[in-house]
Coordinates of C-alpha atoms in Angstrom, one line a residue:
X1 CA -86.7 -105.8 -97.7
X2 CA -86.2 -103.2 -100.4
X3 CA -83.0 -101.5 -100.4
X4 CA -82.4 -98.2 -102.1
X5 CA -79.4 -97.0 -103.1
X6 CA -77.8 -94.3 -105.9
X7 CA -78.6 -90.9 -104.2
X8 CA -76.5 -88.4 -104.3
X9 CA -75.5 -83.7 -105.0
X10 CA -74.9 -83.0 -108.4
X11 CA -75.3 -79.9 -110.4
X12 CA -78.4 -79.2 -112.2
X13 CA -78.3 -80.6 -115.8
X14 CA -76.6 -83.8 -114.3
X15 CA -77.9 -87.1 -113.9
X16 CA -78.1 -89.9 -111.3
X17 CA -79.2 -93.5 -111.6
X18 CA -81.1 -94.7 -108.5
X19 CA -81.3 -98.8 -107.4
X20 CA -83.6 -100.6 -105.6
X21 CA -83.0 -104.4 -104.7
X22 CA -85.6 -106.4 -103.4
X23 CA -83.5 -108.3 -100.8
X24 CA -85.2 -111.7 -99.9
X25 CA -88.3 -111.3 -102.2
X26 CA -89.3 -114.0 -103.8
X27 CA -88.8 -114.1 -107.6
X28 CA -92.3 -114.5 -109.2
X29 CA -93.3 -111.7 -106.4
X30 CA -91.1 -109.5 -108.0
X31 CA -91.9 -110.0 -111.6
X32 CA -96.0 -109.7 -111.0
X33 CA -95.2 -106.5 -109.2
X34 CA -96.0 -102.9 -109.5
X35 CA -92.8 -101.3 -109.4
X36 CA -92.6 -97.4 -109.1
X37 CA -90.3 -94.5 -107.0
X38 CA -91.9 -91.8 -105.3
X39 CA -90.2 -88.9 -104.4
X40 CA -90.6 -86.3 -100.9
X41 CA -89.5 -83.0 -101.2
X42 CA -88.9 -80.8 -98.1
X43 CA -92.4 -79.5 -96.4
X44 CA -93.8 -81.6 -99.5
X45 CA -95.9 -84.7 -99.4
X46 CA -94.7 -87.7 -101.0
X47 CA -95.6 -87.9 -104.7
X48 CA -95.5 -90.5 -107.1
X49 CA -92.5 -90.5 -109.9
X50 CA -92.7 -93.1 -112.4
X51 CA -94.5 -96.7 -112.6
X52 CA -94.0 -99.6 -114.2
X53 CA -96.6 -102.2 -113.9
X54 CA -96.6 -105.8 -114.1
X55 CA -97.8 -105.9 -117.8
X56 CA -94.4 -103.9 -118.6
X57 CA -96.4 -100.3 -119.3
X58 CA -94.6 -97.4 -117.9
X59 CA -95.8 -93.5 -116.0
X60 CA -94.3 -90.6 -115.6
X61 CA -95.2 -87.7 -113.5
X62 CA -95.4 -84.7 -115.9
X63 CA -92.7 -83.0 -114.9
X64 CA -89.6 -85.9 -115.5
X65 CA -91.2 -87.4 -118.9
X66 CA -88.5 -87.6 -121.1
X67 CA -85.8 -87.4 -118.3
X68 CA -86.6 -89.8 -115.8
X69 CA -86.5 -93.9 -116.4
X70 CA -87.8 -96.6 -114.8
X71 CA -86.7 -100.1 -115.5
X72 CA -86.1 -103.2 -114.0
X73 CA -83.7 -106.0 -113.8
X74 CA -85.5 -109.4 -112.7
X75 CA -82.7 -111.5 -112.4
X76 CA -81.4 -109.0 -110.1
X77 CA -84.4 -108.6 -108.9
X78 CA -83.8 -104.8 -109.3
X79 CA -85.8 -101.3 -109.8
X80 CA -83.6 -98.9 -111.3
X81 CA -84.7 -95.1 -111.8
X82 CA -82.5 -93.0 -114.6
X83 CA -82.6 -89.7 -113.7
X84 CA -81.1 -87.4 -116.6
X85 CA -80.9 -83.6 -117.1
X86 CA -81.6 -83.2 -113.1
X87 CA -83.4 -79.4 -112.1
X88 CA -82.8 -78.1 -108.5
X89 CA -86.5 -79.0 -107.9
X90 CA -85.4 -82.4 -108.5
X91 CA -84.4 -82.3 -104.8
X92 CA -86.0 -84.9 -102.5
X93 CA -85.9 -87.8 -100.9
X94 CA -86.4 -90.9 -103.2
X95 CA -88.5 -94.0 -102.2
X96 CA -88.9 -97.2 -104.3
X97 CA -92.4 -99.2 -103.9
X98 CA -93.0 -103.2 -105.1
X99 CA -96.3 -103.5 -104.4
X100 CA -98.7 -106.7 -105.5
X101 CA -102.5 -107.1 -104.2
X102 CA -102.3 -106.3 -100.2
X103 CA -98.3 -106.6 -100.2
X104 CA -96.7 -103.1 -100.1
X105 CA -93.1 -102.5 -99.3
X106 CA -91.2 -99.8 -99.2
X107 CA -87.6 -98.5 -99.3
X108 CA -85.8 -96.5 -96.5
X109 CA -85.3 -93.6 -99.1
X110 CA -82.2 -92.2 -100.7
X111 CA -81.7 -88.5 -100.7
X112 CA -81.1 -86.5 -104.2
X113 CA -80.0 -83.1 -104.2
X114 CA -79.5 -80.7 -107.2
X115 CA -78.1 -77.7 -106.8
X116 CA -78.4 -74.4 -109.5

């Protein structure tokens, strides 16, 4: 139901912007959501990114604050995830999560990968 797209190579210092439709959802799902993108880097367990909760507050893992955005687009019904001055450990596979009481769906991953 969740479709991720946006992943990509790039150079370190360079930036991607990852989507994340939620294909078939329901609209007031959606907008009373927890939205957030984890990431899984190789021989790594999956960790969480950035958040954005249904009141509209925002989280960051330490290490993106002040690179990394999470926002959404309801009418699209659409998680986007900015990802600006990109570092090779950066590199993972990228899942988006709408989760709301015992609903939790997941994306099939999209695959960033920075090189030095």
């Amino acid at each position: 139901q969740l479709q991720a797209s946006g992943g990509g190579s790039v150079r370190a210092g360079g930036s991607l912007t990852l989507s994340c439709a939620a294909r078939g959802m329901i609209l007031s799902t959606f907008t009373t959501s927890r939205r957030a993108w984890y990431r899984q880097a190789p021989g790594k367990q999956r960790e969480p990114v950035a958040e954005l909760t249904s009141g509209g507050m925002t989280n960051y893992q330490d290490s993106v604050k002040g690179r990394f955005t999470i926002s959404k687009d309801n009418s699209r019904k659409t998680v986007y995830l900015q990802m600006l001055s990109l570092e090779p450990e950066d590199t993972a596979v990228y899942y988006c999560n709408i989760k709301l009481g015992s609903r939790d769906y997941w994306g099939q991953g999209t695959l960033v990968t920075v090189s030095s």
